[in-house]
Amino acid sequence: EKGGYDYFMLKEIAEQPQAIADTLLGRLKENGEIVLDEVRLSDQDLRDVDKIFIVACGTAYHSGMVAKYAIEHWTRIPCEVELASEFRYRDPVLDRSTLVVAISQSGETMDTLMALRHAKEQKARVLAICNTNGSTIPRESDAVLYTHGGPEVAVASTKAFLTQLVACYLIGLHLAQVRGIKYADEVAAVVAQLQEMPDKLRELLAGIEPVRDLARDLKAAPTVLFIGRHVGFPVALEGALKLKELAYMHAEGFAAGELKHGPIALIDQGTPVVCIVPSPAGRGMLHDKIVSNIQEIRARGARTIVIAEQGDEAVTPYADHLIYVPRTPTLLAPLVTTVPLQVLACEIAAARGHDVDQPRNLAKSVTVE
Ligand code: F6R
């Protein structure tokens, strides 16, 4: 059943290239146009959208955080992302020209479902991104984009996260195309890059072995910190969440720019810090900023685990451990930078003797508050 893997989680990590290929299947036309046929909203409806709210929980919320960077950049539509459990109990400003995007692997998460109902009561249109056909969240939404990631058995979400990211990119690109866009060339380039992602992920997974050795080294650390900027920030949060839920270790993710506003005080001799470094080719400034953050924490004793793009030599002097990922445009980078963090959490948990697929106190589908 586990296809030769020790855990469902490792099997599902390995399935990610195919899972994202399946999310893309039939949705990209040869001319670069994006077709989203299950989205039962007319082009006019999509042109009328003047605000987007993304609501989700846990890992799905992290995919929504990444989506905000992409959607605002490509479409110029203001986009907020909020935890469903917060959104549903406050008084968000919504109306019929608001598009609410509810992201849920299971389609049954109570808080996300209630957030969706709360949005519908205020006449907003709701689009679900979901992995489970016919589940409650897509049934109650105006439109749905299924991720087609296949069943996810391990409690910790892996391939669902990557396919949620792809679905969010598709929605952002589709909105940009329908509304007529400023960045037409960039959008066409992104479409081409998305099509290359399954191969890039295969390449990344083929070289993942060193992460396993690193996991054995880190298994006794009292805490592991994660830092990132821009789309690397939600990746840092996701890396920390995976480690908490699987290895039962203290872990925290930070926006690297926040370090000196408090968290840098946590850095002690030997504190492991996983640093998500953006491509030097994309937004050069972002890359340089994080390199200087890495220097700062290292000067204070941190043991740095650097996730950087293949060929990025600027980081080598400051990396105690360096993990290269394939070259990817900045906005799509979470599709590759997340993968070593999934493997790291899985292997640390296994090295500590935990049940990787069924972590204590957690359920796959959270249908209660
Ligand atoms: C973490 C994890 C959870 C879920 C969250 C939302 O690995 O799996 O944080 O992402 O419970 O679940 P869905 O996506 O089913 O709404």
Tab-separated table of C-alpha atoms and ligand atoms in Angstrom:
chain	number	residue	atom	x	y	z
A	1	GLU	CA	0.000	0.000	0.000
A	2	LYS	CA	2.875	2.305	0.842
A	3	GLY	CA	4.479	1.413	-2.482
A	4	GLY	CA	7.791	0.379	-0.929
A	5	TYR	CA	8.099	3.479	1.274
A	6	ASP	CA	8.320	3.286	5.055
A	7	TYR	CA	5.563	5.839	5.526
A	8	PHE	CA	2.655	7.203	3.545
A	9	MET	CA	4.185	10.622	4.051
A	10	LEU	CA	7.356	9.648	2.143
A	11	LYS	CA	5.231	8.105	-0.595
A	12	GLU	CA	3.159	11.276	-0.855
A	13	ILE	CA	6.280	13.467	-0.935
A	14	ALA	CA	7.565	11.312	-3.798
A	15	GLU	CA	4.227	11.645	-5.607
A	16	GLN	CA	4.470	15.420	-5.749
A	17	PRO	CA	5.825	15.728	-9.320
A	18	GLN	CA	2.889	13.658	-10.606
A	19	ALA	CA	0.416	15.401	-8.324
A	20	ILE	CA	1.239	18.848	-9.664
A	21	ALA	CA	1.286	17.537	-13.231
A	22	ASP	CA	-2.264	16.290	-12.553
A	23	THR	CA	-3.309	19.684	-11.190
A	24	LEU	CA	-2.042	21.300	-14.390
A	25	LEU	CA	-3.512	18.663	-16.705
A	26	GLY	CA	-5.890	20.078	-19.280
A	27	ARG	CA	-5.724	23.542	-17.791
A	28	LEU	CA	-3.005	25.113	-19.910
A	29	LYS	CA	-3.672	25.612	-23.606
A	30	GLU	CA	-0.814	25.593	-26.075
A	31	ASN	CA	-1.084	29.330	-26.594
A	32	GLY	CA	-0.504	29.812	-22.859
A	33	GLU	CA	-4.151	30.508	-22.117
A	34	ILE	CA	-5.500	29.062	-18.899
A	35	VAL	CA	-8.808	27.219	-18.906
A	36	LEU	CA	-10.545	26.589	-15.636
A	37	ASP	CA	-13.738	24.885	-16.645
A	38	GLU	CA	-15.002	23.900	-13.217
A	39	VAL	CA	-15.035	27.556	-12.291
A	40	ARG	CA	-18.657	28.423	-12.854
A	41	LEU	CA	-18.142	32.152	-12.704
A	42	SER	CA	-18.411	34.107	-15.930
A	43	ASP	CA	-15.511	36.186	-17.218
A	44	GLN	CA	-17.677	39.195	-16.403
A	45	ASP	CA	-18.014	38.009	-12.792
A	46	LEU	CA	-14.242	37.715	-12.625
A	47	ARG	CA	-13.759	41.176	-14.133
A	48	ASP	CA	-16.081	42.615	-11.482
A	49	VAL	CA	-14.016	41.278	-8.583
A	50	ASP	CA	-12.479	44.164	-6.677
A	51	LYS	CA	-11.220	42.319	-3.622
A	52	ILE	CA	-10.115	38.797	-2.787
A	53	PHE	CA	-10.180	37.102	0.608
A	54	ILE	CA	-8.443	33.769	0.987
A	55	VAL	CA	-9.584	31.715	3.974
A	56	ALA	CA	-8.056	28.440	5.160
A	57	CYS	CA	-6.464	26.646	8.121
A	58	GLY	CA	-3.016	25.220	8.829
A	59	THR	CA	-1.006	24.193	5.800
A	60	ALA	CA	-3.769	25.343	3.453
A	61	TYR	CA	-3.474	28.793	5.039
A	62	HIS	CA	0.232	28.823	4.176
A	63	SER	CA	-0.619	28.118	0.541
A	64	GLY	CA	-3.011	31.091	0.709
A	65	MET	CA	-0.218	33.292	2.058
A	66	VAL	CA	1.907	32.417	-0.971
A	67	ALA	CA	-1.087	33.037	-3.248
A	68	LYS	CA	-1.452	36.593	-1.994
A	69	TYR	CA	2.014	37.537	-3.279
A	70	ALA	CA	1.297	36.049	-6.698
A	71	ILE	CA	-2.294	37.208	-7.114
A	72	GLU	CA	-1.656	40.812	-6.128
A	73	HIS	CA	1.412	40.984	-8.345
A	74	TRP	CA	-0.249	39.521	-11.430
A	75	THR	CA	-3.754	40.970	-11.095
A	76	ARG	CA	-3.375	44.135	-8.962
A	77	ILE	CA	-6.547	43.063	-7.119
A	78	PRO	CA	-6.188	43.623	-3.359
A	79	CYS	CA	-5.957	40.204	-1.720
A	80	GLU	CA	-6.136	39.377	1.960
A	81	VAL	CA	-5.480	36.014	3.507
A	82	GLU	CA	-6.941	35.070	6.833
A	83	LEU	CA	-7.219	32.070	9.100
A	84	ALA	CA	-10.760	30.756	8.682
A	85	SER	CA	-11.159	30.542	12.470
A	86	GLU	CA	-10.501	34.290	12.748
A	87	PHE	CA	-12.443	35.369	9.684
A	88	ARG	CA	-15.646	33.616	10.748
A	89	TYR	CA	-15.870	35.337	14.115
A	90	ARG	CA	-15.213	38.897	13.051
A	91	ASP	CA	-16.938	41.309	10.781
A	92	PRO	CA	-14.955	41.331	7.521
A	93	VAL	CA	-15.884	43.864	4.847
A	94	LEU	CA	-17.372	41.889	1.946
A	95	ASP	CA	-19.955	42.373	-0.765
A	96	ARG	CA	-20.991	40.860	-4.098
A	97	SER	CA	-17.829	42.014	-5.834
A	98	THR	CA	-15.634	40.209	-3.296
A	99	LEU	CA	-14.233	36.829	-4.272
A	100	VAL	CA	-13.640	34.530	-1.310
A	101	VAL	CA	-11.265	31.658	-2.023
A	102	ALA	CA	-11.628	28.794	0.483
A	103	ILE	CA	-8.688	26.370	0.392
A	104	SER	CA	-9.127	22.922	1.930
A	105	GLN	CA	-7.614	19.546	1.165
A	106	SER	CA	-10.411	17.581	2.840
A	107	GLY	CA	-13.246	19.946	1.986
A	108	GLU	CA	-14.667	19.243	5.453
A	109	THR	CA	-12.752	21.568	7.787
A	110	MET	CA	-15.379	23.110	10.049
A	111	ASP	CA	-13.795	26.547	10.419
A	112	THR	CA	-13.254	26.905	6.671
A	113	LEU	CA	-16.816	25.784	5.956
A	114	MET	CA	-18.203	28.288	8.455
A	115	ALA	CA	-16.037	31.059	6.981
A	116	LEU	CA	-17.480	30.217	3.557
A	117	ARG	CA	-21.055	30.398	4.892
A	118	HIS	CA	-20.272	33.683	6.579
A	119	ALA	CA	-19.021	35.020	3.214
A	120	LYS	CA	-22.066	33.784	1.323
A	121	GLU	CA	-24.416	35.446	3.781
A	122	GLN	CA	-22.813	38.695	2.743
A	123	LYS	CA	-23.326	37.896	-0.961
A	124	ALA	CA	-19.667	37.357	-1.736
A	125	ARG	CA	-18.861	34.774	-4.393
A	126	VAL	CA	-17.004	31.742	-3.141
A	127	LEU	CA	-14.467	29.687	-5.037
A	128	ALA	CA	-13.155	26.506	-3.398
A	129	ILE	CA	-9.741	24.950	-3.971
A	130	CYS	CA	-10.181	21.389	-2.828
A	131	ASN	CA	-8.686	17.924	-3.174
A	132	THR	CA	-11.760	15.867	-2.287
A	133	ASN	CA	-14.463	15.499	-4.892
A	134	GLY	CA	-17.989	16.097	-3.711
A	135	SER	CA	-17.000	17.185	-0.188
A	136	THR	CA	-18.974	19.827	1.682
A	137	ILE	CA	-16.862	22.924	0.966
A	138	PRO	CA	-16.957	22.579	-2.848
A	139	ARG	CA	-20.648	21.618	-2.710
A	140	GLU	CA	-21.489	24.867	-0.959
A	141	SER	CA	-19.258	27.052	-3.157
A	142	ASP	CA	-20.152	28.934	-6.344
A	143	ALA	CA	-17.206	27.383	-8.107
A	144	VAL	CA	-14.495	24.841	-7.439
A	145	LEU	CA	-11.062	24.107	-8.722
A	146	TYR	CA	-10.114	20.555	-7.776
A	147	THR	CA	-6.430	19.978	-7.149
A	148	HIS	CA	-6.514	16.330	-8.401
A	149	GLY	CA	-3.621	15.485	-6.043
A	150	GLY	CA	-5.031	12.018	-5.273
A	151	PRO	CA	-5.826	10.796	-1.751
A	152	GLU	CA	-3.532	12.026	1.000
A	153	VAL	CA	-3.313	9.447	3.793
A	154	ALA	CA	-0.581	10.829	6.071
A	155	VAL	CA	-2.005	13.348	8.531
A	156	ALA	CA	0.681	15.891	7.633
A	157	SER	CA	-0.139	17.584	4.376
A	158	THR	CA	2.529	17.470	1.638
A	159	LYS	CA	1.309	16.910	-1.901
A	160	ALA	CA	-1.943	18.682	-1.057
A	161	PHE	CA	0.082	21.802	-0.230
A	162	LEU	CA	1.996	21.787	-3.508
A	163	THR	CA	-1.155	21.208	-5.529
A	164	GLN	CA	-2.929	23.995	-3.630
A	165	LEU	CA	-0.088	26.296	-4.623
A	166	VAL	CA	-0.472	25.291	-8.272
A	167	ALA	CA	-4.239	25.851	-8.098
A	168	CYS	CA	-3.683	29.308	-6.593
A	169	TYR	CA	-1.195	30.193	-9.333
A	170	LEU	CA	-3.685	29.053	-11.974
A	171	ILE	CA	-6.409	31.204	-10.480
A	172	GLY	CA	-4.102	34.220	-10.294
A	173	LEU	CA	-2.956	33.775	-13.882
A	174	HIS	CA	-6.512	33.180	-15.096
A	175	LEU	CA	-7.748	36.330	-13.365
A	176	ALA	CA	-4.862	38.254	-14.892
A	177	GLN	CA	-5.690	36.964	-18.388
A	178	VAL	CA	-9.433	37.567	-18.123
A	179	ARG	CA	-8.971	41.090	-16.859
A	180	GLY	CA	-6.324	42.109	-19.388
A	181	ILE	CA	-2.969	42.581	-17.828
A	182	LYS	CA	0.042	44.657	-17.313
A	183	TYR	CA	2.449	41.742	-17.104
A	184	ALA	CA	1.432	39.715	-20.184
A	185	ASP	CA	4.994	38.608	-20.927
A	186	GLU	CA	5.625	37.624	-17.372
A	187	VAL	CA	2.396	35.620	-17.230
A	188	ALA	CA	3.328	33.704	-20.386
A	189	ALA	CA	6.751	32.953	-18.897
A	190	VAL	CA	5.189	31.733	-15.655
A	191	VAL	CA	2.885	29.379	-17.540
A	192	ALA	CA	5.931	27.854	-19.233
A	193	GLN	CA	7.724	27.584	-15.899
A	194	LEU	CA	4.766	25.845	-14.277
A	195	GLN	CA	4.909	23.192	-16.958
A	196	GLU	CA	8.550	22.533	-16.092
A	197	MET	CA	7.863	22.104	-12.383
A	198	PRO	CA	7.176	18.333	-12.349
A	199	ASP	CA	10.617	17.695	-13.882
A	200	LYS	CA	12.301	20.110	-11.498
A	201	LEU	CA	10.697	18.343	-8.558
A	202	ARG	CA	11.865	14.964	-9.828
A	203	GLU	CA	15.396	16.330	-10.022
A	204	LEU	CA	15.133	17.751	-6.511
A	205	LEU	CA	13.784	14.510	-5.038
A	206	ALA	CA	16.520	12.477	-6.712
A	207	GLY	CA	19.119	14.442	-4.733
A	208	ILE	CA	17.294	14.599	-1.385
A	209	GLU	CA	19.507	12.077	0.469
A	210	PRO	CA	21.707	14.670	2.291
A	211	VAL	CA	18.576	15.995	4.038
A	212	ARG	CA	18.216	12.604	5.732
A	213	ASP	CA	21.732	12.849	7.209
A	214	LEU	CA	20.980	16.359	8.376
A	215	ALA	CA	17.823	15.080	10.095
A	216	ARG	CA	19.834	12.639	12.193
A	217	ASP	CA	22.084	15.550	13.228
A	218	LEU	CA	19.198	17.777	14.260
A	219	LYS	CA	17.016	15.278	16.067
A	220	ALA	CA	18.104	16.348	19.557
A	221	ALA	CA	17.944	20.111	19.018
A	222	PRO	CA	15.784	21.863	21.633
A	223	THR	CA	14.370	24.220	19.006
A	224	VAL	CA	14.611	24.813	15.266
A	225	LEU	CA	13.934	28.231	13.762
A	226	PHE	CA	12.973	29.002	10.157
A	227	ILE	CA	13.365	32.338	8.397
A	228	GLY	CA	12.269	33.605	4.998
A	229	ARG	CA	11.166	36.730	3.172
A	230	HIS	CA	8.406	37.329	0.616
A	231	VAL	CA	7.052	33.901	-0.453
A	232	GLY	CA	9.844	32.342	1.613
A	233	PHE	CA	8.064	33.561	4.765
A	234	PRO	CA	5.045	31.220	4.419
A	235	VAL	CA	7.506	28.457	3.490
A	236	ALA	CA	9.297	29.116	6.809
A	237	LEU	CA	5.959	28.852	8.643
A	238	GLU	CA	5.153	25.629	6.825
A	239	GLY	CA	8.573	24.118	7.633
A	240	ALA	CA	8.062	24.939	11.323
A	241	LEU	CA	4.515	23.540	11.347
A	242	LYS	CA	5.664	20.241	9.826
A	243	LEU	CA	8.382	19.890	12.457
A	244	LYS	CA	6.012	20.655	15.344
A	245	GLU	CA	3.316	18.276	14.235
A	246	LEU	CA	5.595	15.353	13.318
A	247	ALA	CA	8.646	15.602	15.564
A	248	TYR	CA	6.907	17.278	18.556
A	249	MET	CA	9.796	19.745	18.693
A	250	HIS	CA	9.627	23.422	19.307
A	251	ALA	CA	9.917	25.194	15.978
A	252	GLU	CA	9.024	28.670	14.794
A	253	GLY	CA	8.977	30.457	11.481
A	254	PHE	CA	9.699	34.166	11.126
A	255	ALA	CA	9.772	36.814	8.457
A	256	ALA	CA	13.518	37.450	8.323
A	257	GLY	CA	12.955	41.206	8.521
A	258	GLU	CA	11.406	40.718	11.961
A	259	LEU	CA	14.490	39.087	13.468
A	260	LYS	CA	15.857	42.203	15.055
A	261	HIS	CA	12.449	43.121	16.435
A	262	GLY	CA	12.674	40.263	18.900
A	263	PRO	CA	13.316	36.723	17.679
A	264	ILE	CA	17.083	37.200	17.231
A	265	ALA	CA	17.309	37.037	21.031
A	266	LEU	CA	16.503	33.318	20.740
A	267	ILE	CA	19.703	32.626	18.829
A	268	ASP	CA	22.295	30.922	20.975
A	269	GLN	CA	25.438	28.920	20.274
A	270	GLY	CA	24.403	26.116	17.927
A	271	THR	CA	20.715	27.062	17.479
A	272	PRO	CA	19.677	25.554	14.134
A	273	VAL	CA	18.111	28.099	11.785
A	274	VAL	CA	16.724	27.037	8.429
A	275	CYS	CA	17.038	29.942	5.994
A	276	ILE	CA	14.943	30.074	2.812
A	277	VAL	CA	16.903	32.065	0.254
A	278	PRO	CA	15.168	33.472	-2.845
A	279	SER	CA	16.678	33.336	-6.311
A	280	PRO	CA	19.427	35.943	-6.859
A	281	ALA	CA	18.053	36.301	-10.391
A	282	GLY	CA	14.551	37.384	-9.357
A	283	ARG	CA	14.352	40.258	-6.917
A	284	GLY	CA	18.039	40.789	-6.243
A	285	MET	CA	17.368	42.988	-3.258
A	286	LEU	CA	15.447	40.239	-1.466
A	287	HIS	CA	18.316	37.837	-1.947
A	288	ASP	CA	20.879	40.263	-0.578
A	289	LYS	CA	18.704	41.089	2.434
A	290	ILE	CA	18.440	37.492	3.473
A	291	VAL	CA	22.140	36.876	2.946
A	292	SER	CA	22.832	39.672	5.409
A	293	ASN	CA	20.275	38.168	7.843
A	294	ILE	CA	22.158	34.876	7.600
A	295	GLN	CA	25.433	36.643	8.375
A	296	GLU	CA	23.827	38.335	11.391
A	297	ILE	CA	22.475	35.162	12.932
A	298	ARG	CA	25.657	33.253	12.248
A	299	ALA	CA	27.677	35.919	14.016
A	300	ARG	CA	25.472	35.171	17.033
A	301	GLY	CA	26.194	31.456	16.970
A	302	ALA	CA	23.393	30.057	14.792
A	303	ARG	CA	23.985	26.846	12.929
A	304	THR	CA	22.658	27.761	9.498
A	305	ILE	CA	20.833	25.366	7.211
A	306	VAL	CA	20.506	27.220	3.950
A	307	ILE	CA	17.998	26.351	1.218
A	308	ALA	CA	19.183	28.194	-1.889
A	309	GLU	CA	18.987	28.050	-5.636
A	310	GLN	CA	21.383	25.837	-7.557
A	311	GLY	CA	24.486	27.861	-8.381
A	312	ASP	CA	23.959	30.538	-5.703
A	313	GLU	CA	27.495	30.921	-4.384
A	314	ALA	CA	26.884	34.048	-2.330
A	315	VAL	CA	25.485	31.920	0.491
A	316	THR	CA	28.250	29.296	0.678
A	317	PRO	CA	30.500	31.117	3.173
A	318	TYR	CA	27.629	31.400	5.662
A	319	ALA	CA	26.018	27.997	5.322
A	320	ASP	CA	26.815	25.229	7.804
A	321	HIS	CA	24.584	23.021	5.678
A	322	LEU	CA	23.629	23.938	2.142
A	323	ILE	CA	20.707	22.413	0.298
A	324	TYR	CA	20.348	23.428	-3.322
A	325	VAL	CA	16.999	23.474	-5.124
A	326	PRO	CA	16.434	23.855	-8.899
A	327	ARG	CA	16.323	27.365	-10.359
A	328	THR	CA	12.779	28.722	-10.237
A	329	PRO	CA	11.199	32.175	-10.614
A	330	THR	CA	10.668	33.859	-7.239
A	331	LEU	CA	6.894	33.506	-7.038
A	332	LEU	CA	6.977	29.787	-7.862
A	333	ALA	CA	9.904	28.999	-5.553
A	334	PRO	CA	7.727	27.588	-2.711
A	335	LEU	CA	7.040	24.583	-4.964
A	336	VAL	CA	10.681	23.597	-4.596
A	337	THR	CA	11.847	25.154	-1.312
A	338	THR	CA	9.108	23.424	0.726
A	339	VAL	CA	10.145	19.905	-0.301
A	340	PRO	CA	13.410	19.631	1.690
A	341	LEU	CA	11.531	20.923	4.752
A	342	GLN	CA	8.904	18.183	4.399
A	343	VAL	CA	11.628	15.541	4.164
A	344	LEU	CA	13.517	17.086	7.084
A	345	ALA	CA	10.468	16.995	9.380
A	346	CYS	CA	9.563	13.464	8.327
A	347	GLU	CA	13.082	12.137	8.893
A	348	ILE	CA	13.573	13.939	12.218
A	349	ALA	CA	10.265	12.486	13.437
A	350	ALA	CA	11.314	9.001	12.315
A	351	ALA	CA	14.739	9.407	13.956
A	352	ARG	CA	12.974	10.339	17.194
A	353	GLY	CA	10.862	7.211	16.929
A	354	HIS	CA	7.482	8.834	16.247
A	355	ASP	CA	4.599	7.599	14.165
A	356	VAL	CA	5.118	9.788	11.112
A	357	ASP	CA	1.769	9.116	9.490
A	358	GLN	CA	-0.360	9.433	12.638
A	359	PRO	CA	1.077	12.133	14.898
A	360	ARG	CA	-0.373	12.290	18.399
A	361	ASN	CA	-3.387	14.516	19.066
A	362	LEU	CA	-4.046	15.244	15.379
A	363	ALA	CA	-6.754	14.171	12.947
A	364	LYS	CA	-6.633	14.296	9.169
A	365	SER	CA	-9.895	16.110	8.879
A	366	VAL	CA	-10.856	18.673	11.544
A	367	THR	CA	-14.646	18.610	11.481
A	368	VAL	CA	-15.023	20.100	14.945
A	369	GLU	CA	-13.976	23.511	16.211
B	1	F6R	C1	-0.750	20.200	8.450
B	1	F6R	C2	-2.140	19.896	8.126
B	1	F6R	C3	-3.229	20.778	8.634
B	1	F6R	C4	-4.281	21.039	7.543
B	1	F6R	C5	-5.448	21.843	8.099
B	1	F6R	C6	-6.477	22.190	7.031
B	1	F6R	O1	0.125	19.298	7.883
B	1	F6R	O2	-2.395	18.928	7.449
B	1	F6R	O3	-2.705	21.985	9.103
B	1	F6R	O4	-3.665	21.708	6.493
B	1	F6R	O5	-6.078	21.111	9.112
B	1	F6R	O6	-7.048	21.030	6.482
B	1	F6R	P1	-7.858	21.084	5.128
B	1	F6R	O7	-6.918	21.489	4.051
B	1	F6R	O8	-8.386	19.695	4.928
B	1	F6R	O9	-8.950	22.101	5.309
